[in-house]
Coordinates of C-alpha atoms in Angstrom, one line a residue:
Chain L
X12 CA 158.1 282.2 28.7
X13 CA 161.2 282.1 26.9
X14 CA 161.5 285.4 26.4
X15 CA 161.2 285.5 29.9
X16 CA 163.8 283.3 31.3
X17 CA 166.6 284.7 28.7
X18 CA 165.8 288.5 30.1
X19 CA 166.2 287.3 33.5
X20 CA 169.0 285.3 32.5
X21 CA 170.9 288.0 30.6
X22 CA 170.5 290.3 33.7
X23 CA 171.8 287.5 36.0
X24 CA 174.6 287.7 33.9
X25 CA 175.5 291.6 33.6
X26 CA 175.6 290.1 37.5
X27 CA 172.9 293.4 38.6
X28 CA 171.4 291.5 41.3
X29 CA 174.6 289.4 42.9
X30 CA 175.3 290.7 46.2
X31 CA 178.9 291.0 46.8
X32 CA 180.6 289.9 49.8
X33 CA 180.7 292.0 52.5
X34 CA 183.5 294.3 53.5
X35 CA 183.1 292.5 56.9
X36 CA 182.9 288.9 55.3
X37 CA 185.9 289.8 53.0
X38 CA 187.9 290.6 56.3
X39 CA 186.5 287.7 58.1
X40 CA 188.2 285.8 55.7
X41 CA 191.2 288.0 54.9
X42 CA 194.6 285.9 55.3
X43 CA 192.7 282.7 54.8
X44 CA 192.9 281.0 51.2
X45 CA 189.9 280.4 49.0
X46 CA 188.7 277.1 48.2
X47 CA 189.8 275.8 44.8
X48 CA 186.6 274.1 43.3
X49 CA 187.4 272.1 39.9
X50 CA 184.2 272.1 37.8
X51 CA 184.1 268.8 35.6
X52 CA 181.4 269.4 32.7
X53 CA 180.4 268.4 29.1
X54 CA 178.4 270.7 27.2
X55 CA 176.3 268.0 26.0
X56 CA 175.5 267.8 29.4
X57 CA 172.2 269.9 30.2
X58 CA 172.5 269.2 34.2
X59 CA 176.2 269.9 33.4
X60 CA 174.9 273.2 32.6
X61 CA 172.8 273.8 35.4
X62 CA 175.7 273.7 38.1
X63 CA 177.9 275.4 36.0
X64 CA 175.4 278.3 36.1
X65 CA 175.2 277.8 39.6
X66 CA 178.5 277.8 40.6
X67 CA 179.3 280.7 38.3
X68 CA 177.2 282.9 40.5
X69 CA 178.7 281.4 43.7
X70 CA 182.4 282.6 42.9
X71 CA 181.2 286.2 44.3
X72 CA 179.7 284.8 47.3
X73 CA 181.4 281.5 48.3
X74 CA 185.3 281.9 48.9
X75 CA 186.4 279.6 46.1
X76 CA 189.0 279.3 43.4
X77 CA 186.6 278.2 40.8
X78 CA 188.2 276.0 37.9
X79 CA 187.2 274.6 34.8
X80 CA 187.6 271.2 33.6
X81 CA 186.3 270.5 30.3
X82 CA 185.9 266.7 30.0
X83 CA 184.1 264.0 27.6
X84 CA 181.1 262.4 29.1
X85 CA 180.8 259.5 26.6
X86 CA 184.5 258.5 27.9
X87 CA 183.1 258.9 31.5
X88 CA 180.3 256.4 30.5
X89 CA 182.6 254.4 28.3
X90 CA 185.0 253.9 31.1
X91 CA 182.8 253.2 34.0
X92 CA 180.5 251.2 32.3
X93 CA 177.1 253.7 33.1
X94 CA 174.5 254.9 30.7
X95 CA 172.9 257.8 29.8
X96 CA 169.8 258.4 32.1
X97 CA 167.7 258.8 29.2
X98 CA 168.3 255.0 27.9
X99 CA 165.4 254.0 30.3
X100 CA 162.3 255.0 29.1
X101 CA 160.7 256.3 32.5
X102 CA 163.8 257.8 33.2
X103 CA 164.0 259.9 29.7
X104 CA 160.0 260.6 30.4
X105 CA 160.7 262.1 33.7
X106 CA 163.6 264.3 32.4
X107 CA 161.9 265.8 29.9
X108 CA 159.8 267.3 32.6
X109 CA 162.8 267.5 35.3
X110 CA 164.7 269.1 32.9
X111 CA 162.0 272.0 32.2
X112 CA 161.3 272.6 35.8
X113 CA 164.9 272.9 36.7
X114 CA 165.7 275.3 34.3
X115 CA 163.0 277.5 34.9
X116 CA 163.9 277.3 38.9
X117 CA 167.6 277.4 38.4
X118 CA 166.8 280.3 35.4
X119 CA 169.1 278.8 32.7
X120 CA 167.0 279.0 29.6
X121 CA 167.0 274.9 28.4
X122 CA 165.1 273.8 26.0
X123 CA 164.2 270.0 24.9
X124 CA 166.5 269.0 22.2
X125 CA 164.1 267.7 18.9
X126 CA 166.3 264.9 18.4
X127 CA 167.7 263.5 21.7
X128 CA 169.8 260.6 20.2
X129 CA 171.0 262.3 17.1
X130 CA 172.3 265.3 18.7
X131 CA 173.2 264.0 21.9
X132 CA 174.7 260.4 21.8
X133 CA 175.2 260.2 17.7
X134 CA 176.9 263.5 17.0
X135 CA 177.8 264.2 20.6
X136 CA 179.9 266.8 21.9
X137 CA 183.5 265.4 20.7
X138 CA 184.8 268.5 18.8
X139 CA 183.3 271.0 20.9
X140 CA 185.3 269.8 23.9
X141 CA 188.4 269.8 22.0
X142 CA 187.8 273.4 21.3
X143 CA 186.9 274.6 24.9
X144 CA 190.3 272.5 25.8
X145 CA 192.3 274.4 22.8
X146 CA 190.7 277.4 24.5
X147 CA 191.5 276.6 28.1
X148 CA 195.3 276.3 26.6
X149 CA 195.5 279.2 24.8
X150 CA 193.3 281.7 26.4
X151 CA 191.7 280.4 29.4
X152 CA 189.5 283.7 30.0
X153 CA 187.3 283.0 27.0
X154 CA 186.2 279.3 28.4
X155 CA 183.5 279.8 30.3
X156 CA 181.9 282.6 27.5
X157 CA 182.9 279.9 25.1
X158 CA 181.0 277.2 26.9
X159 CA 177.9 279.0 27.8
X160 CA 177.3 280.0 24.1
X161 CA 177.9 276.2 23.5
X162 CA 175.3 275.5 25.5
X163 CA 173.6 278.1 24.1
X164 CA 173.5 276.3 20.5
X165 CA 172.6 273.0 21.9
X166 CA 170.8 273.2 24.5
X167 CA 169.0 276.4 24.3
X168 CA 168.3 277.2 20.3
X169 CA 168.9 273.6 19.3
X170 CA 171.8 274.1 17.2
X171 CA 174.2 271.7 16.1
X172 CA 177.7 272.4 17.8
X173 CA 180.4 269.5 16.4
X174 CA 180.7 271.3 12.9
X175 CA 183.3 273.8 12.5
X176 CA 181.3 277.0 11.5
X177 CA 179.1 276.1 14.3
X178 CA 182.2 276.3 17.5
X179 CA 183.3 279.3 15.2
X180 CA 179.9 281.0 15.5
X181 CA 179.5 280.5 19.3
X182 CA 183.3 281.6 19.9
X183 CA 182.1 284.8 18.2
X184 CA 179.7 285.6 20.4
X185 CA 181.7 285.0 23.0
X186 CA 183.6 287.8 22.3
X187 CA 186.7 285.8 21.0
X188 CA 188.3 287.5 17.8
X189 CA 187.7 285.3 14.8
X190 CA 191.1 285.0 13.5
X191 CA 192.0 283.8 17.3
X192 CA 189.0 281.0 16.7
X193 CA 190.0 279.9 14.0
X194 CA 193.5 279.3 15.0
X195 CA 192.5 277.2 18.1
X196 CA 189.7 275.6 15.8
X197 CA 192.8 274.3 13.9
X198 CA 194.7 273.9 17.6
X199 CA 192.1 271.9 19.1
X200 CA 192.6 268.6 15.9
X201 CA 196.3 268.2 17.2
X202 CA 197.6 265.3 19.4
X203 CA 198.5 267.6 22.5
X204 CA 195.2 268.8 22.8
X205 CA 193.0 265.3 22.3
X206 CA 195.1 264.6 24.9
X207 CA 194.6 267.1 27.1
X208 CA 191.0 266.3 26.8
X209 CA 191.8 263.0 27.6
X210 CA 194.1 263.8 30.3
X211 CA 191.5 265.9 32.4
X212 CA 188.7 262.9 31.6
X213 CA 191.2 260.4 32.9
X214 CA 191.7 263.0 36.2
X215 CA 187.8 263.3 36.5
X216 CA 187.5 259.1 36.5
X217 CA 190.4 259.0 39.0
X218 CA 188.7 261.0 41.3
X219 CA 185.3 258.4 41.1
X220 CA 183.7 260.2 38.3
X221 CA 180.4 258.6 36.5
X222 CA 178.6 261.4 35.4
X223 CA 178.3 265.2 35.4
X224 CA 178.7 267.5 36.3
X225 CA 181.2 266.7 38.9
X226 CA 182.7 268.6 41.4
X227 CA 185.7 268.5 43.5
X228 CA 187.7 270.0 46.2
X229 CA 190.1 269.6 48.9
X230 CA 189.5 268.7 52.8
X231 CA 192.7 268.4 54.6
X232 CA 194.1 267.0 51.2
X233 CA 191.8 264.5 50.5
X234 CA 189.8 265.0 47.5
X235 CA 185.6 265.2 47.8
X236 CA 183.3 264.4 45.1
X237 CA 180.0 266.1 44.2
X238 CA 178.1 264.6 41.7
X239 CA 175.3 266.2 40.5
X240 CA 173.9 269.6 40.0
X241 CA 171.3 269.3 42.7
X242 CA 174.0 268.7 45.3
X243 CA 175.0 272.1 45.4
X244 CA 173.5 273.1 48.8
X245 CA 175.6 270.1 50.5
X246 CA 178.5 271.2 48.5
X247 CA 178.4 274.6 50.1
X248 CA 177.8 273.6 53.2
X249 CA 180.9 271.4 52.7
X250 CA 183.1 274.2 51.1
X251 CA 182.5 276.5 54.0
X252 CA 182.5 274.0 56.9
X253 CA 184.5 270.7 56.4
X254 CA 184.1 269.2 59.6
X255 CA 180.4 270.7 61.0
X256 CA 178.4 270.7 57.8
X257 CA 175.7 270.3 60.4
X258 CA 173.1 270.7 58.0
X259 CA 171.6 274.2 59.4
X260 CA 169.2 275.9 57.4
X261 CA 170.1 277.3 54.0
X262 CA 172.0 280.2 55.2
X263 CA 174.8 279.0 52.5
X264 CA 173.0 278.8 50.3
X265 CA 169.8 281.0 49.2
X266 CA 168.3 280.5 45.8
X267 CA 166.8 283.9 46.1
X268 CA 163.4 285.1 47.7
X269 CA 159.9 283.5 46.6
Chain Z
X13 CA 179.7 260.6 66.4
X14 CA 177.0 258.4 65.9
X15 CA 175.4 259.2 69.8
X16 CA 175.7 262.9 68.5
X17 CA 173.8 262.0 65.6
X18 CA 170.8 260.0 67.3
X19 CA 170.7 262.6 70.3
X20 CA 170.0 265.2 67.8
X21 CA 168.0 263.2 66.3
X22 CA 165.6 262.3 69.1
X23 CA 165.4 266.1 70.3
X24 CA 164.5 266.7 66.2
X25 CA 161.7 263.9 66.8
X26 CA 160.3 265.5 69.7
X27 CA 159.9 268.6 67.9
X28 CA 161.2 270.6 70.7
X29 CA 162.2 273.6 67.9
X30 CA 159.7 273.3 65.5
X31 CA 158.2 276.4 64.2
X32 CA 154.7 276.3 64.1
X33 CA 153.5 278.7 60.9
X34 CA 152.4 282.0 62.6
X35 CA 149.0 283.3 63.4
X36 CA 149.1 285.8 60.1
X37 CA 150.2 283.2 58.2
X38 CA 147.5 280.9 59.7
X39 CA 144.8 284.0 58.8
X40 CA 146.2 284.0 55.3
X41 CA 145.5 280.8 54.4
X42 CA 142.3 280.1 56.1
X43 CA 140.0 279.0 53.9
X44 CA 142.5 277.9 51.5
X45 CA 142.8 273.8 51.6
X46 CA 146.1 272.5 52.0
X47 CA 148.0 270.7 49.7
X48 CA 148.1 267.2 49.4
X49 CA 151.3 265.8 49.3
X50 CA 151.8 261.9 48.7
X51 CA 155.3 260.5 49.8
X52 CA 155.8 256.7 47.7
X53 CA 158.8 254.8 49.9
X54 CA 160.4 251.7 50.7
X55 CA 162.0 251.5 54.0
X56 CA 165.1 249.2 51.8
X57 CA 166.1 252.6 50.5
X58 CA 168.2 255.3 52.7
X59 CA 167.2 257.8 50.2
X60 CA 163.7 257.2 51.0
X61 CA 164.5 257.7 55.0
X62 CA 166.1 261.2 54.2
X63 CA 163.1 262.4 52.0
X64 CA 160.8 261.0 54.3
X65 CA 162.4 262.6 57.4
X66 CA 162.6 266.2 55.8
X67 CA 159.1 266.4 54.8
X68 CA 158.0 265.1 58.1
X69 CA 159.4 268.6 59.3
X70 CA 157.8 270.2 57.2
X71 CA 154.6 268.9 57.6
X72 CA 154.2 271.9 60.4
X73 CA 155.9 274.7 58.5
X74 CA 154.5 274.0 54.8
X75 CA 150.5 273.9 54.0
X76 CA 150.8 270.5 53.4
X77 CA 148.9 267.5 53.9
X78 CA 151.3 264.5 53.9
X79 CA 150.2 260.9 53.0
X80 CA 152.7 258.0 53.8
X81 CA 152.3 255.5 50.7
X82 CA 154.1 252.3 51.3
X83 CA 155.4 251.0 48.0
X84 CA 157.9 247.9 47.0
X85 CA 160.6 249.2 45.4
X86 CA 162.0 245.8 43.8
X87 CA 158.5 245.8 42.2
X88 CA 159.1 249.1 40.5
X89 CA 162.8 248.3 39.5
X90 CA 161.3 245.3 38.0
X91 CA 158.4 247.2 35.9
X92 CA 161.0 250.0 34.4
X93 CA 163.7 248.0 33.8
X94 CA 165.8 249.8 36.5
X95 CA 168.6 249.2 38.5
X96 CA 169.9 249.8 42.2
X97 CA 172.3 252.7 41.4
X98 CA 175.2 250.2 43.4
X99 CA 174.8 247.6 40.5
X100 CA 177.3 250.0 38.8
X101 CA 180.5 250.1 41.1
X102 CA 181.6 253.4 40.6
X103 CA 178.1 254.6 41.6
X104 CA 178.3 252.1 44.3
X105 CA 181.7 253.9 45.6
X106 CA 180.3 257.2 45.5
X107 CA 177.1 256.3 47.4
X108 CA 178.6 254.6 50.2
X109 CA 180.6 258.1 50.8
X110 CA 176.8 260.2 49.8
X111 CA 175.1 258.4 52.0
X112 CA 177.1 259.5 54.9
X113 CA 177.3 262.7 53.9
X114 CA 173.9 263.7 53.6
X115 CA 173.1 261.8 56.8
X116 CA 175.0 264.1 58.6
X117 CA 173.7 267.2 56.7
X118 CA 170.0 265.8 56.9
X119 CA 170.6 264.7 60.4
X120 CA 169.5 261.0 60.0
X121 CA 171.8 258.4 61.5
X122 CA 172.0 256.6 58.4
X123 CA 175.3 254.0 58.6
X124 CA 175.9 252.2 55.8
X125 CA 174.8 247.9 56.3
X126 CA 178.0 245.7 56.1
X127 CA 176.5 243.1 53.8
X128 CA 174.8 245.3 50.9
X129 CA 173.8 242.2 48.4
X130 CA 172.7 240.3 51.7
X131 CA 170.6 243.1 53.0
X132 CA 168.8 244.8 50.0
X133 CA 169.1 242.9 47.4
X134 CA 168.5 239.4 48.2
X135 CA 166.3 239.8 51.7
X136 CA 164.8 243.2 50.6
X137 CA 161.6 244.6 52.7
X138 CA 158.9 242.7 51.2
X139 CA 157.3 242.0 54.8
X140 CA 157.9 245.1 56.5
X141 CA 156.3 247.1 53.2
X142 CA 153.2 244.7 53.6
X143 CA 153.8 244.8 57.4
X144 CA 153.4 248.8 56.8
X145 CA 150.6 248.7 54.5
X146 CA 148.6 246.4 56.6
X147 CA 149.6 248.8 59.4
X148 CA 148.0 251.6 57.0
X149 CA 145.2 249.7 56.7
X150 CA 144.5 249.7 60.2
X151 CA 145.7 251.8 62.4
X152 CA 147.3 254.7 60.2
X153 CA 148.6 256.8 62.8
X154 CA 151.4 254.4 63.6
X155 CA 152.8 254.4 59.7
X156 CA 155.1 257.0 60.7
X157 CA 157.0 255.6 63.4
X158 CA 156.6 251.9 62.4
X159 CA 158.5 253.3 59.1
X160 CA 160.9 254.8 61.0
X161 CA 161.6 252.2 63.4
X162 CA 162.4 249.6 60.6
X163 CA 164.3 252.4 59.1
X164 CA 166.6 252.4 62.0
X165 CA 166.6 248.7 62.2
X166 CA 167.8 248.1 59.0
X167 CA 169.5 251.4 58.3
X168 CA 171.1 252.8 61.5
X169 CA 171.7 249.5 63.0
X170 CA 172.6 247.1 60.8
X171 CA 169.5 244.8 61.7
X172 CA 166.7 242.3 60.2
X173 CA 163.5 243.8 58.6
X174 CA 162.2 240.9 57.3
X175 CA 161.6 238.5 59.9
X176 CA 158.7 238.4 61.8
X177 CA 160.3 239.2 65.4
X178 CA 162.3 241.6 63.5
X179 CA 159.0 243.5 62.8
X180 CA 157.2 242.9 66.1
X181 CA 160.8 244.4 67.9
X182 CA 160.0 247.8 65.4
X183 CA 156.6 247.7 65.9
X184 CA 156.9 247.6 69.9
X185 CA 159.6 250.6 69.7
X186 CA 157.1 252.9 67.9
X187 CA 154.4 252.2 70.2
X188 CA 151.8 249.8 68.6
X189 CA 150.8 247.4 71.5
X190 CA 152.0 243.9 70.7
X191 CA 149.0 241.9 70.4
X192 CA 147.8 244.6 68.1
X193 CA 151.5 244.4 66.4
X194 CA 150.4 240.4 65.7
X195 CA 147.4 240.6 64.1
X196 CA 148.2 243.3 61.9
X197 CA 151.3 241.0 61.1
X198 CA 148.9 238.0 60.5
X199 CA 147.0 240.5 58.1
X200 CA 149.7 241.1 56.6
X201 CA 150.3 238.1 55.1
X202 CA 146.2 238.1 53.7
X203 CA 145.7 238.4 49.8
X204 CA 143.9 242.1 50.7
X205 CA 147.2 243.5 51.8
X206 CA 149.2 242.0 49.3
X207 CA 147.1 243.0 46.9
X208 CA 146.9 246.8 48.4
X209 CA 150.8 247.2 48.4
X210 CA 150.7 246.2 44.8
X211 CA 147.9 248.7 43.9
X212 CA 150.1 251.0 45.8
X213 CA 153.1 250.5 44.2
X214 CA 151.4 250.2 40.5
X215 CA 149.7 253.9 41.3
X216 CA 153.3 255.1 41.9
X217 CA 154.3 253.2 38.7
X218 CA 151.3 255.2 37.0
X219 CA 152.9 258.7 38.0
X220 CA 155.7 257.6 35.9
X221 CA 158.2 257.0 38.9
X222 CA 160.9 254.3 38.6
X223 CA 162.9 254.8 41.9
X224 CA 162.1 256.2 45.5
X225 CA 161.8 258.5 47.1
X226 CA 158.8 259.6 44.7
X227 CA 157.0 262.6 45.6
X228 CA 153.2 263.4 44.0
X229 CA 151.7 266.5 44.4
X230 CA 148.6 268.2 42.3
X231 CA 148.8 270.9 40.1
X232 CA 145.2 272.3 38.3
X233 CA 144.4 268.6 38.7
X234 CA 147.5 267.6 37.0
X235 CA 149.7 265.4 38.7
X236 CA 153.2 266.5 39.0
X237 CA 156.5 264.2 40.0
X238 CA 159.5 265.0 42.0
X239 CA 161.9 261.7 42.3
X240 CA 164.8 262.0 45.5
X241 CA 165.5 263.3 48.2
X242 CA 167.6 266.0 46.8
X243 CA 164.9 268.0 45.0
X244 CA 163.0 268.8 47.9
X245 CA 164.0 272.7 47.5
X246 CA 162.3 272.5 44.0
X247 CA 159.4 270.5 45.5
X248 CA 158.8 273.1 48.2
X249 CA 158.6 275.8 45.0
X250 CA 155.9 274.6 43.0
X251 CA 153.6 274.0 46.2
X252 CA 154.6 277.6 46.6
X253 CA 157.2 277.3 49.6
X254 CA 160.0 278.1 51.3
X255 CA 163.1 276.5 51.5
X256 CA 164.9 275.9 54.8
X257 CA 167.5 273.6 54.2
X258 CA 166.9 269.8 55.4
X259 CA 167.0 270.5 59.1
X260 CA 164.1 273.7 59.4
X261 CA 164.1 273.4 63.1
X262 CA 167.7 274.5 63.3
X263 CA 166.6 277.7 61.1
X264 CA 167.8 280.9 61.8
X265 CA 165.9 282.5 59.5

């Protein structure tokens, strides 16, 4: 099954089966300016994952701006006072199984950490965040490679992802040079970029963060929150039409056909 | 806004647009029983009325078989250790705009009540879920629209569930004759019903759920979980179905 799900998944990736947008969609919307969509995640975050996934595959379909917003979770929690899910025990029960399901209907290959609280709320996610932040600084276009293998480590092969040879080893397989790595390794210990991290958690709270992933964009302005990676069909319907958002069937958004 | 909602909504109910599954797709699953979908709610969550509306539409377009399970949701927050999502006020800020928001994309006039702690917390829907139950025990067929109409009572319009002209008012609306409406009230009230909204409500806890809306479904004999209202695309893909967004008779597909 696994095998499965990361053949389909690396072929999602090489992007074989997207369909592009139209010539006659992409003149529709000639003139008019895309959408920006700021993704707030934590790779520590398997749901986090999910919509990053998600809206990774959306960029060549919906007409958005799609940024990344590396943030820290356990400040999100910290500051608004919430807990994990997993802290209740029928809660962690049912995401064991949520989680599975999801992942198999999203295809993003997610596997059950072995140890939930040592590797997600003792050792955390602290200096990989840093380092995706270092990245975003430095060389922006390696962030979301560098992320996904992340997530790769943790949340897929069960690898540990706070020691340094482990960021180095998923920024290699990302495709970022090593001596580059290890530069931004160093980079992402330094004052500026702890608090850039902090910065862009402080921005996600500000906009009513509690959890992740979060989403937001602009109507007339006014920022909108998405929380939640199975909110995506209402944030589509949202992105593409503000003030209707009727609820009409899932023309925006198709998971594919079953 | 809100008499654009509910007009929509009442053509919706009447199932003007509704399409029925086709003859081949009738001739393809002849034979082949449907399956059995059981929908655990409490008409003191909006999140309940949303699931509860979308799979009422779908009741005609997936091979479903859907069973209305009135449960107390303050007794399963109480079993788990769970909390109303609003005890945490930053959850509490973003689902007063969520709520809304999905109400228009779901199309179910959903306005938020002025008095939260008032209305949910501290006067709940204890009678209305017996009310319901006893309702189930009797004369099934009105489940569905007695839900609804205390749904819109307390949900829509701001008003009492728990009293019992409150219920007889809801009751009336969906059709049950009132002298019917009273004894079924004065059963509610009996140890039986009690007793069989408990039973209810401790069979949802037994599937593992710990909010609403909780969806069970079978799978090789295997029970199998969905909780909310906004996994009802997954739900619809393990019983083998498609997706149509929230509001199917709208579909252009």
């Amino acid at each position: 099954m696994m095998a499965l799900l990361l053949k389909s998944y690396q072929s999602l990736l090489r992007g074989s089966a997207v369909p592009r947008r139209s010539m006659a969609a992409a003149r529709e919307t000639a003139g008019s300016s895309k959408k920006s969509l700021d993704l707030f995640y934590d790779v520590v975050s398997p749901y986090s994952w999910f919509g990053f996934e998600v809206v990774c595959r959306y960029r060549q379909i919906w007409n958005i701006d799609l940024h990344f917003r590396p943030v820290f979770l356990a400040g999100i929690m910290k500051a608004t006072g919430n807990q994990p899910p997993a802290t209740l025990p029928k809660k962690a029960e049912y995401l064991n199984m949520d989680i599975l399901r999801v992942a198999k209907y999203y295809q993003v290959p997610v596997q059950l950490v072995s140890d939930f609280f040592g590797t997600v709320i003792q050792k955390g996610s602290l200096p990989a965040m840093r380092f995706i932040t270092a990245v975003d600084a430095s060389q922006p276009q390696y962030v979301e490679p560098i992320s996904r293998e992340l997530w790769m480590r943790i949340w897929s092969r069960d690898e540990d992802i706070v020691k340094p040879e482990s960021i180095l080893a998923a920024a290699e397989k990302a495709g970022l040079p090593l001596e580059d790595a290890r530069k931004i390794l160093e980079m992402s210990n330094s004052p500026e970029i702890k608090n850039r991290l902090k910065e862009t958690t402080d921005q996600a709270l500000k906009y009513g963060a509690f959890g992740l992933p979060s989403f937001v964009f602009h109507v007339n302005g006014k920022p909108q929150l998405i929380f939640g990676s199975d909110r995506l069909e209402l944030l589509g319907s949202l992105l593409e039409s503000p003030q209707e958002h009727c609820g009409e069937a899932g023309l925006l958004y198709r998971h594919g056909e079953n």
